[in-house]
Tab-separated table of C-alpha atoms in Angstrom:
chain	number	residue	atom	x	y	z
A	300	UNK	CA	-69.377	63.478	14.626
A	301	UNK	CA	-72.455	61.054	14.306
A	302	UNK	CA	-71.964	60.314	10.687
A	303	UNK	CA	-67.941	59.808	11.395
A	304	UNK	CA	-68.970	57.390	14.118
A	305	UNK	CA	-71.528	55.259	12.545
A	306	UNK	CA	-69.207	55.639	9.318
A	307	UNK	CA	-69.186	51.733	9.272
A	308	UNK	CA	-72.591	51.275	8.491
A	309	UNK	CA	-72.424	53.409	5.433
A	310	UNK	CA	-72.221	52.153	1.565
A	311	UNK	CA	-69.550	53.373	-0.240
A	312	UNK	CA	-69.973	54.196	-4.391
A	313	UNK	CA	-68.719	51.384	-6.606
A	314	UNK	CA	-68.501	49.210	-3.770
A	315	UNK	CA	-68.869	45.226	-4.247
A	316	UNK	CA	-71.389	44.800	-1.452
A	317	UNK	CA	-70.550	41.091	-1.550
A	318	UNK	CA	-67.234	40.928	-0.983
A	319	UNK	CA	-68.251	42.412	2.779
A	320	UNK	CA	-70.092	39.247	3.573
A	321	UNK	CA	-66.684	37.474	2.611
A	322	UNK	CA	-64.920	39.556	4.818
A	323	UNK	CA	-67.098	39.439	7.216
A	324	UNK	CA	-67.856	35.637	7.652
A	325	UNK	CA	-63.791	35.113	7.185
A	326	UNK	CA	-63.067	37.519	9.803
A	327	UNK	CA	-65.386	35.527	12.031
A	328	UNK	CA	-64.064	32.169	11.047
A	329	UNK	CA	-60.129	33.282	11.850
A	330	UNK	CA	-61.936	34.557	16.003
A	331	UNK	CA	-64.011	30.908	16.208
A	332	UNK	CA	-60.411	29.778	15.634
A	333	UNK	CA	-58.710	31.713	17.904
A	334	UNK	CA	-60.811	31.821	20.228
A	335	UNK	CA	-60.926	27.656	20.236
A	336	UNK	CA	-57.063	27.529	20.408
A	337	UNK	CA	-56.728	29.593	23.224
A	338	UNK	CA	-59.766	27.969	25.269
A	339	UNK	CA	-59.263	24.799	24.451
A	340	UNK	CA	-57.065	23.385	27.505
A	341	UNK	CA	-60.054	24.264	29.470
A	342	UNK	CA	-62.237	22.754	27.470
A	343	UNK	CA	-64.283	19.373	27.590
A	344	UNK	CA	-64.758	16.586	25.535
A	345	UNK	CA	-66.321	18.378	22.269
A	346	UNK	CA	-68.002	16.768	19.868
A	347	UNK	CA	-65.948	15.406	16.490
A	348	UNK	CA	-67.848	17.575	14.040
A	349	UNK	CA	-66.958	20.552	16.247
A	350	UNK	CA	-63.571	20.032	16.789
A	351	UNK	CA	-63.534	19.357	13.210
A	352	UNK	CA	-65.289	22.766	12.180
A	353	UNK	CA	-63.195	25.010	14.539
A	354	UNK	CA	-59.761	23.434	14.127
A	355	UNK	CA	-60.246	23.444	10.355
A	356	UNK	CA	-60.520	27.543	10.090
A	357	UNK	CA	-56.739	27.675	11.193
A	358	UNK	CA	-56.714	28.431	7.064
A	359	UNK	CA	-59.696	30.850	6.782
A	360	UNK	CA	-57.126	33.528	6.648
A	361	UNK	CA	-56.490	32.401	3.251
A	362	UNK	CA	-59.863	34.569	2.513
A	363	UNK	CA	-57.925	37.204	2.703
A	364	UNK	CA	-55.027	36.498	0.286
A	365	UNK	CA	-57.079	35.662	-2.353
A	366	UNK	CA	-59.360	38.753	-1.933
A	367	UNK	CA	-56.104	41.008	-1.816
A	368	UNK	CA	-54.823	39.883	-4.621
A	369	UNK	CA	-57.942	39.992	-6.392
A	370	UNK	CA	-58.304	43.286	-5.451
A	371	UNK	CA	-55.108	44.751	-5.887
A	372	UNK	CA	-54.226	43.270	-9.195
A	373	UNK	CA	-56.719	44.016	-10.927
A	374	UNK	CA	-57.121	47.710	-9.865
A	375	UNK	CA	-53.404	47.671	-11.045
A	376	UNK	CA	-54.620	45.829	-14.169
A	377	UNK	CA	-57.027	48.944	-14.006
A	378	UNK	CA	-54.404	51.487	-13.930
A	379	UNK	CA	-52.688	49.779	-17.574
A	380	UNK	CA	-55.493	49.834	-19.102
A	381	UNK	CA	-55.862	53.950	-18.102
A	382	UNK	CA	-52.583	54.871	-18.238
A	383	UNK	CA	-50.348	52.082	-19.669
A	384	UNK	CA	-47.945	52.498	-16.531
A	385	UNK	CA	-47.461	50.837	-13.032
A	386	UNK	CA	-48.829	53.492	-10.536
A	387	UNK	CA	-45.898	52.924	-8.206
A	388	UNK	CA	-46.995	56.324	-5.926
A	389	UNK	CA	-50.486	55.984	-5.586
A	390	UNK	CA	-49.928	51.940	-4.892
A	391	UNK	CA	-47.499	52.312	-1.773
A	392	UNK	CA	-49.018	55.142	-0.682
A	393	UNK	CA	-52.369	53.702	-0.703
A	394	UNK	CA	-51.277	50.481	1.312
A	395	UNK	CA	-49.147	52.403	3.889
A	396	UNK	CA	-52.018	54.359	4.918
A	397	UNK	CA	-53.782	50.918	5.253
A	398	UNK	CA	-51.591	49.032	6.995
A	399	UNK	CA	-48.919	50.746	8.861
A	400	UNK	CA	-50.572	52.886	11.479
A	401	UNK	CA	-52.913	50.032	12.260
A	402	UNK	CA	-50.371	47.992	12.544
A	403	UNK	CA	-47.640	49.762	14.161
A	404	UNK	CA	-49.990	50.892	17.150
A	405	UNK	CA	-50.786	47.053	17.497
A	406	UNK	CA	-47.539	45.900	17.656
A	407	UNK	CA	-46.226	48.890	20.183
A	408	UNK	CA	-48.942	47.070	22.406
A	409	UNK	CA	-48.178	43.907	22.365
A	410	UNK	CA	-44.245	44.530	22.459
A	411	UNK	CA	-45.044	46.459	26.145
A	412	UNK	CA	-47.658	43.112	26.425
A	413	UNK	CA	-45.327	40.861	26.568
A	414	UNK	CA	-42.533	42.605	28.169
A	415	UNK	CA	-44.307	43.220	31.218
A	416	UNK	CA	-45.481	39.874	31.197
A	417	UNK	CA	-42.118	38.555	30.886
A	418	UNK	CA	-40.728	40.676	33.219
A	419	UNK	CA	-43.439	39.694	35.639
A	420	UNK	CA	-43.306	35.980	35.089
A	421	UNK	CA	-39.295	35.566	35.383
A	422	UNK	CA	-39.792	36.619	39.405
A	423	UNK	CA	-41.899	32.956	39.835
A	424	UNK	CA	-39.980	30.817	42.173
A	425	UNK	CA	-40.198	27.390	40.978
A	426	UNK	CA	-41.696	27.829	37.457
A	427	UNK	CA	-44.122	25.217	36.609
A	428	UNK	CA	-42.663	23.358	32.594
A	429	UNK	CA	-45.615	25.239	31.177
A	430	UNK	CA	-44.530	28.522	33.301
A	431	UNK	CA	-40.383	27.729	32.005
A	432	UNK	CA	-42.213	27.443	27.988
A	433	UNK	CA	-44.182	30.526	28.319
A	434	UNK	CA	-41.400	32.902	29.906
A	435	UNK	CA	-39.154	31.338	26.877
A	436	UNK	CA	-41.620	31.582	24.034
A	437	UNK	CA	-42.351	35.406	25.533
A	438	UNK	CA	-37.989	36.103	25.191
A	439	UNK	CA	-37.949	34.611	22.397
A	440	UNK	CA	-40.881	36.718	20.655
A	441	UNK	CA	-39.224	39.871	22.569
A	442	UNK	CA	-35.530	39.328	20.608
A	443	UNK	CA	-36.936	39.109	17.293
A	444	UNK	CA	-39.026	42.450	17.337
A	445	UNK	CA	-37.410	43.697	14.598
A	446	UNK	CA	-38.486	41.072	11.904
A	447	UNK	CA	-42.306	42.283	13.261
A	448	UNK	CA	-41.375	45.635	12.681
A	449	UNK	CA	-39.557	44.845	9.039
A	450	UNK	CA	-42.150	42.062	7.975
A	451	UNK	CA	-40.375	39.441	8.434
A	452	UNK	CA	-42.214	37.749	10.958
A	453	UNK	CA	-43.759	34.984	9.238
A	454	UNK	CA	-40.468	33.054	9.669
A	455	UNK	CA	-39.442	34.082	13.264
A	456	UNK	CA	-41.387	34.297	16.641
A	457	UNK	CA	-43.980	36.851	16.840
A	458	UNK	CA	-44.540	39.579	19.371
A	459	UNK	CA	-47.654	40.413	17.179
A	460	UNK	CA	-49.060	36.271	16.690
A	461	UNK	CA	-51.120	37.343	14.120
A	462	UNK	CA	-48.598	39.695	12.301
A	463	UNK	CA	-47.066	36.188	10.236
A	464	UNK	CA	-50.359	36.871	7.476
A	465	UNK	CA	-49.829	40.632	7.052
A	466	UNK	CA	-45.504	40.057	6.629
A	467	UNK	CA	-46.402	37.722	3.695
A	468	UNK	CA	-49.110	39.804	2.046
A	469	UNK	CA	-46.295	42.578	2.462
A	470	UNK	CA	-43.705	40.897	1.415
A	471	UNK	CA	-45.369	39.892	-1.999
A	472	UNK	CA	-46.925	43.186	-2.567
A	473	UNK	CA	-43.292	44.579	-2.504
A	474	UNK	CA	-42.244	41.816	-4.839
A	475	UNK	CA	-45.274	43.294	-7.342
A	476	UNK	CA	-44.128	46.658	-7.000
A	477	UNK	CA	-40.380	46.010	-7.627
A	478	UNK	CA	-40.521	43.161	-10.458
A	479	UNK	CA	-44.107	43.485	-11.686
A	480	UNK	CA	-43.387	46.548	-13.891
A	481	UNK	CA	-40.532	44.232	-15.692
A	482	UNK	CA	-41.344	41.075	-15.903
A	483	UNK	CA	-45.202	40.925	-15.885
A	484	UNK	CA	-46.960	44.074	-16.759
A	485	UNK	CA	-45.085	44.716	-19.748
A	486	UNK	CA	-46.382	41.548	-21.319
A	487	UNK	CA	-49.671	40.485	-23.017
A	488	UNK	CA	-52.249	38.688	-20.867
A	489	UNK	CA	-51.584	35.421	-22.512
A	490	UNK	CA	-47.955	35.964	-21.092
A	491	UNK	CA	-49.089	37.277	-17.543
A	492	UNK	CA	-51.152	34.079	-17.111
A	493	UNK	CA	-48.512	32.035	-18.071
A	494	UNK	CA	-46.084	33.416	-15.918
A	495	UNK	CA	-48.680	33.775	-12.691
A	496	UNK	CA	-49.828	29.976	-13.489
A	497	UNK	CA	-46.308	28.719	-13.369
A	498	UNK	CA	-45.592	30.927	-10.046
A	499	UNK	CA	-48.856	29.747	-8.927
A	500	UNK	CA	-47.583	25.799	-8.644
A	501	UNK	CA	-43.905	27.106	-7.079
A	502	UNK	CA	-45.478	26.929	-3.128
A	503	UNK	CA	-46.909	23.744	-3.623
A	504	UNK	CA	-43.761	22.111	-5.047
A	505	UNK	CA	-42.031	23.538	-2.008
A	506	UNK	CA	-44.387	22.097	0.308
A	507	UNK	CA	-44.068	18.789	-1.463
A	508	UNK	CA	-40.060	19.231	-1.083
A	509	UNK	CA	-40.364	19.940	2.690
A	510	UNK	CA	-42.779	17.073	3.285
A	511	UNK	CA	-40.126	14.795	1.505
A	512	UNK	CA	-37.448	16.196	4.024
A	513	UNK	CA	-39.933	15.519	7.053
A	514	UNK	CA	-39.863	19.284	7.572
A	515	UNK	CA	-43.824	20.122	6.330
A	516	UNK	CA	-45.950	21.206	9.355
A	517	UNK	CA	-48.092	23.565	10.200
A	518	UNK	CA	-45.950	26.398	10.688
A	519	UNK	CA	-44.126	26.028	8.032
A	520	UNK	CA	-47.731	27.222	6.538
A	521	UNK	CA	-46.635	30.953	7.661
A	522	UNK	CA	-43.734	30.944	5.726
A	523	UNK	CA	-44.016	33.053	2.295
A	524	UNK	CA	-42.484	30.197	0.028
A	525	UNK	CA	-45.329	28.005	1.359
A	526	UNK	CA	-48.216	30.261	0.871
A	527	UNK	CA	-48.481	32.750	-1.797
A	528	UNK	CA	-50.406	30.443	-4.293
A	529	UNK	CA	-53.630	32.194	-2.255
A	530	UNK	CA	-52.912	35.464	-3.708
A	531	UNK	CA	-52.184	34.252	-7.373
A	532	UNK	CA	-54.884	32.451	-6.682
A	533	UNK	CA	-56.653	35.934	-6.305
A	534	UNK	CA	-54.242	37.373	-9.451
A	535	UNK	CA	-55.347	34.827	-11.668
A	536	UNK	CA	-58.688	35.340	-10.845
A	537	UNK	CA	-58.527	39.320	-11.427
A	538	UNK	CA	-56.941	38.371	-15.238
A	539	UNK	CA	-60.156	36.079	-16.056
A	540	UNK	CA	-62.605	38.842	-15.020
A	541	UNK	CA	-60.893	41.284	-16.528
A	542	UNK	CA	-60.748	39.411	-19.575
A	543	UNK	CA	-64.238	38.226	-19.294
A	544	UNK	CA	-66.104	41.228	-17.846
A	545	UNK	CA	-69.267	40.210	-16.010
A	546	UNK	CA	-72.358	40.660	-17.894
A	547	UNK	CA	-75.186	38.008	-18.519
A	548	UNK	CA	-76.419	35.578	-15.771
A	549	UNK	CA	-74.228	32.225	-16.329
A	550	UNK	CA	-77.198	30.354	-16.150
A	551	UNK	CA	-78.229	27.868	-13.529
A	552	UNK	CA	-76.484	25.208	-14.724
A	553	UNK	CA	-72.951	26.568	-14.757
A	554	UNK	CA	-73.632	28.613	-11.950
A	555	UNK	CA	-74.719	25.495	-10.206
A	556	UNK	CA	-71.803	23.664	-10.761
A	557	UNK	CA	-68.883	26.622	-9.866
A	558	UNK	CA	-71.151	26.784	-6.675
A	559	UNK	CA	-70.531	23.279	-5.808
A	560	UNK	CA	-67.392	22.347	-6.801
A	561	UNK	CA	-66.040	25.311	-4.578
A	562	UNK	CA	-68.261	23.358	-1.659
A	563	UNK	CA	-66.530	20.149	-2.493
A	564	UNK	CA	-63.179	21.287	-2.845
A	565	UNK	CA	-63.482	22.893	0.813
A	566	UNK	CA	-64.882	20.244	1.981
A	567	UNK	CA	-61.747	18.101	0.346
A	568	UNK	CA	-58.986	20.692	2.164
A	569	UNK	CA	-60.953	20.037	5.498
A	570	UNK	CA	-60.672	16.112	5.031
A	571	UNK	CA	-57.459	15.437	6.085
A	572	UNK	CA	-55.365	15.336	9.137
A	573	UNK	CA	-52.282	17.396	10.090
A	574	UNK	CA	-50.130	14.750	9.334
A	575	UNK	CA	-51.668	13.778	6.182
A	576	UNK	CA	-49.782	14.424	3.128
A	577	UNK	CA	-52.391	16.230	1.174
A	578	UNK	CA	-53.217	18.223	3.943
A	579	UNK	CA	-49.718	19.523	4.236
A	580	UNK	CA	-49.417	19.684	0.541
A	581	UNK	CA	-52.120	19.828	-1.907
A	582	UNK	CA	-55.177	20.684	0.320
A	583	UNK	CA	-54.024	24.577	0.779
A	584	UNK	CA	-54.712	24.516	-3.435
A	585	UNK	CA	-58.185	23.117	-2.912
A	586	UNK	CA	-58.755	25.691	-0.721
A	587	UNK	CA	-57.802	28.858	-2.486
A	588	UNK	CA	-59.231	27.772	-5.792
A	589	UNK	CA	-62.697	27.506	-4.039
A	590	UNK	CA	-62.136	30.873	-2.395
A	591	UNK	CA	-61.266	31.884	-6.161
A	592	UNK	CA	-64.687	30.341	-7.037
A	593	UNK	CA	-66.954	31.495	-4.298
A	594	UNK	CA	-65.911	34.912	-4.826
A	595	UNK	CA	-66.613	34.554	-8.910
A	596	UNK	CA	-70.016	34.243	-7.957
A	597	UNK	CA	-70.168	36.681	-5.702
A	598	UNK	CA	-69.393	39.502	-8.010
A	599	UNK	CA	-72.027	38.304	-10.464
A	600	UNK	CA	-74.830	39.892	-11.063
A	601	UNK	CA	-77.051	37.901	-9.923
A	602	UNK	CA	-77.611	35.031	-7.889
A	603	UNK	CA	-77.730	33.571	-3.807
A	604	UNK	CA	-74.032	33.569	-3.470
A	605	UNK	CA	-74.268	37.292	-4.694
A	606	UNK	CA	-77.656	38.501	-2.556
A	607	UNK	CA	-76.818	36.446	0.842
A	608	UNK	CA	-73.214	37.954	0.998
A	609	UNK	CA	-74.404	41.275	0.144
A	610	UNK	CA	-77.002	41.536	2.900
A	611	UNK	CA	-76.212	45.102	4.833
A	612	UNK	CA	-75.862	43.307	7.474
A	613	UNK	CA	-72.344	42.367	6.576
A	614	UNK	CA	-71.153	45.705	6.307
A	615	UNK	CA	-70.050	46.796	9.664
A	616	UNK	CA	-68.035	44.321	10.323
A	617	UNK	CA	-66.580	43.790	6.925
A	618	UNK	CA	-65.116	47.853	7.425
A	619	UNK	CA	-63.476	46.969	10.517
A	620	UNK	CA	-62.100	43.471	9.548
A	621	UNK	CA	-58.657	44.552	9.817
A	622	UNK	CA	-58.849	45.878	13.188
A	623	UNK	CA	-60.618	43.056	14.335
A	624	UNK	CA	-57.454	41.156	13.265
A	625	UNK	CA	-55.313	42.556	15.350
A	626	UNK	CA	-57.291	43.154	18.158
A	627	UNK	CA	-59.061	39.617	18.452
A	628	UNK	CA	-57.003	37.848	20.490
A	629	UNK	CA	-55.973	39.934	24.133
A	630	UNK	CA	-59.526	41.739	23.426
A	631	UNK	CA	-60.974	37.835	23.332
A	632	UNK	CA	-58.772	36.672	26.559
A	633	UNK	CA	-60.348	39.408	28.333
A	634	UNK	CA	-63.434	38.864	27.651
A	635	UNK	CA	-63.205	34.985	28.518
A	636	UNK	CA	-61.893	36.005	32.132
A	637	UNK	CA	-66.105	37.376	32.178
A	638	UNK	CA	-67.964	34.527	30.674
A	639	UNK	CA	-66.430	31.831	32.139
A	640	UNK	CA	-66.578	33.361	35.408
A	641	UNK	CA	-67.706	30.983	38.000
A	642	UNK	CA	-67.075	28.248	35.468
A	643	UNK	CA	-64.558	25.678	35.856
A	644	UNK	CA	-64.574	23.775	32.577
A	645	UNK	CA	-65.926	24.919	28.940
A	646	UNK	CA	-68.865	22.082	28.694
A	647	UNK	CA	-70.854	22.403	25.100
A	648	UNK	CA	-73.494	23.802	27.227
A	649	UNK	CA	-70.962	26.866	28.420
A	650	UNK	CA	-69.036	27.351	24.561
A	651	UNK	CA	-72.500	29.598	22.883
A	652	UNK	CA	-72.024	32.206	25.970
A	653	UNK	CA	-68.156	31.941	25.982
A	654	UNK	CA	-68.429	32.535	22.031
A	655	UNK	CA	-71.120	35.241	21.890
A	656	UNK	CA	-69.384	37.330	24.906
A	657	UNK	CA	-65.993	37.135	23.430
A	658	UNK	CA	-67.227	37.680	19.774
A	659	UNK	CA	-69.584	40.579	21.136
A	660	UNK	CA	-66.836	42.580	23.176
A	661	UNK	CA	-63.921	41.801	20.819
A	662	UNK	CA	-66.382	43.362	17.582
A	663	UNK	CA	-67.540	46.349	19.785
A	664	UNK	CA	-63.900	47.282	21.002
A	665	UNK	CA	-62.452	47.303	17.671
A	666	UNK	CA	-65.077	49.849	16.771
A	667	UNK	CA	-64.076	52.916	18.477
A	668	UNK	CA	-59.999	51.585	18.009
A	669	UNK	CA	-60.489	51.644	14.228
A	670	UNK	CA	-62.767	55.209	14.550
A	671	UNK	CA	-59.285	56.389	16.244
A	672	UNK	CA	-56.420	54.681	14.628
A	673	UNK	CA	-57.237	53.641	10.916
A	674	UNK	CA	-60.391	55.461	9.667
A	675	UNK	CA	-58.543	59.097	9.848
A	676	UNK	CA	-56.424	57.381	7.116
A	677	UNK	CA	-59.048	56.021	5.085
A	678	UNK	CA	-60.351	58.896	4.874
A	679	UNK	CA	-57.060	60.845	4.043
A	680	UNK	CA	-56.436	58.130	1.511
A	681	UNK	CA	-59.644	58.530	-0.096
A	682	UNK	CA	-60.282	62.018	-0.496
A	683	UNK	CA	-58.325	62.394	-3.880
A	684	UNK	CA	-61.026	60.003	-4.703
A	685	UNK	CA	-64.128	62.216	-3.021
A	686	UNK	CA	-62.715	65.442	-4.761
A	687	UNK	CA	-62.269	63.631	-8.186
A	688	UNK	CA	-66.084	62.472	-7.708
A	689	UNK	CA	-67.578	65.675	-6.876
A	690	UNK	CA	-65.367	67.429	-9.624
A	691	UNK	CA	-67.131	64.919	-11.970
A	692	UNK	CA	-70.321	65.871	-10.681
A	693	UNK	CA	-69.786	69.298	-11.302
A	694	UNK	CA	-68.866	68.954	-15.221
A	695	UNK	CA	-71.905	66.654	-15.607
């Protein structure tokens, strides 16, 4: 029972101890969001640079897209190489055992959420605009259920708000298990780069096309046609590596440079305003190519990006990222009710206790929700994977 419990502080064999800190400091960037969203009516006057820094993570999430399909690929590039065939089972089963439960229990929560909500807030007499918007938004949310439940809800309203980022990553993982086999797999890399590279620049001439039309904002972000460059952006990536396996140190020069021109094209996406068209066009490429970049160095060998990210301290959090996800937000509102208790507006001197209690009880909850609802999974999913291990063990 201990060891199953404190299961998130353990290493796991052939783990990338640096791509936890990634996780880990993304999964905190998309709750300093949140959390400034939500709170933000209440708030203040903030500083610029703050403002700045917590409105600007509304694309953190991108982290993740570029991880997965770092990740994914190129175990699938993997599989080729071992068996020269797409492994179709052991992908879908693999990701179902991920995702669904996790997700499914979420979404059964905030369906009955919202439903007693808006059940509660249509007997107001006299419903205040903001009162009339909310009981809408919540019906709204409520009639489209079913795209949550069929991944579709990047492109209607949510029941689950954050369920828009795992519908896309779904959505394009299906694509990759029904056309990848035929027209990308089967070719030589040179071909698969061209192809991803080309399929790479397709969201940002859609973005240019709906900023041309007047229709390019913010939410259009959510939608898949808009977005999926981040995970090519992780593909391509996963092709290089694999091509280019790391070995030797790149040096301090080179190394130098990657490092800062991933700085400097973050710093680029962050630079302009909503309604400014490379923010709404171009800047979401800066972005993911830096992500691309940071993460390069991360997996080397050596070096700071590679030793701060993979401090244990990362760890913990990093397993539970997913839950986190989900959970942030209601698990967040409740814990502002308690910090700003007795508190009538969010000063700058209020924000570090209204961040460190809602950060604190939002990462502590999700531990003993993912003990109960996704690590029995993980471990079901990885015990082909523990067996094949100790069989190996055996024959050496």
């Amino acid at each position: 029972m201990k060891s199953y419990i404190l299961s998130i502080f353990a290493s796991k064999k052939g783990e990338i101890e640096s791509l936890n800190g990634i996780r880990a400091i993304g999964i905190l960037m998309v709750m300093t969001n949140h959390l400034w969203v939500f709170s933000r009516k209440a708030m203040g006057e903030m500083p610029f640079w703050l403002s700045w820094f917590a409105e600007n993570q509304t694309t953190i999430v991108d982290v993740f897209f570029v991880l997965g399909g770092f990740l994914n690929y190129g175990g699938i590039l993997q599989s080729y190489k071992k068996e020269n065939s797409f492994p179709y089972r052991k992908f879908i089963i693999n990701r179902s055992l991920r995702i669904l439960p996790a997700y499914y229990v979420a979404l059964a929560f905030s369906y009955y959420y919202f439903y007693k909500q808006s059940e509660n807030l249509k007997h107001i007499q006299n419903p205040s605009p903001d009162l009339l918007w909310l009981i809408t938004k919540g019906q709204k949310a409520l009639d489209y259920v079913w795209a949550d439940g069929i991944f579709l809800s990047n492109f209607f309203p949510r029941v689950l708000d954050v369920g828009w980022y795992i519908s896309l990553e779904q959505q394009i993982y299906f694509l990759t298990v029904v056309l990848g086999p035929f027209f990308l797999f089967s070719k030589t890399r040179k071909v698969r780069v061209i192809i991803l590279s080309i399929i790479y620049i397709i969201p940002f001439l859609s973005r240019c096309y709906l900023y041309s039309k007047g229709a390019m904002n913010a939410e259009a972000l959510f939608w898949t046609e808009n977005r999926f460059d981040s995970m090519i952006a992780g593909m391509l990536l996963a092709e290089y590596v694999d091509y280019k396996p790391i070995g030797e140190s790149l040096g301090k020069l080179k190394y130098s440079i990657i490092g800062i021109t991933s700085i400097v094209f973050i710093l680029i996406s962050y630079s302009f305003d909503w309604e400014h068209f490379i923010r709404l066009t171009l800047a979401n490429n800066f972005f993911n190519i830096a992500l691309a970049l940071i993460i390069y160095l991360a997996i080397q060998k050596e070096g700071i990006f590679k030793t701060t990210l993979g401090l244990p301290i990362f760890r913990p959090l990093s397993r539970i990222t997913f839950t986190v996800y989900l959970w942030n937000i209601p698990l967040m509102g409740v814990a502002t009710g308690w910090a700003l208790r007795g508190e009538t507006i969010i000063t700058l001197s209020v924000l570090p206790k209204l961040y460190l209690i809602c950060f604190g009880f939002a990462i502590l909850a999700s531990w003993p929700i993912f003990l109960l609802i996704e690590q029995p999974f993980i471990w079901w999913k990885e015990k082909p994977k523990v067996l094949e291990n100790k069989n190996e063990a055996r024959t050496a």
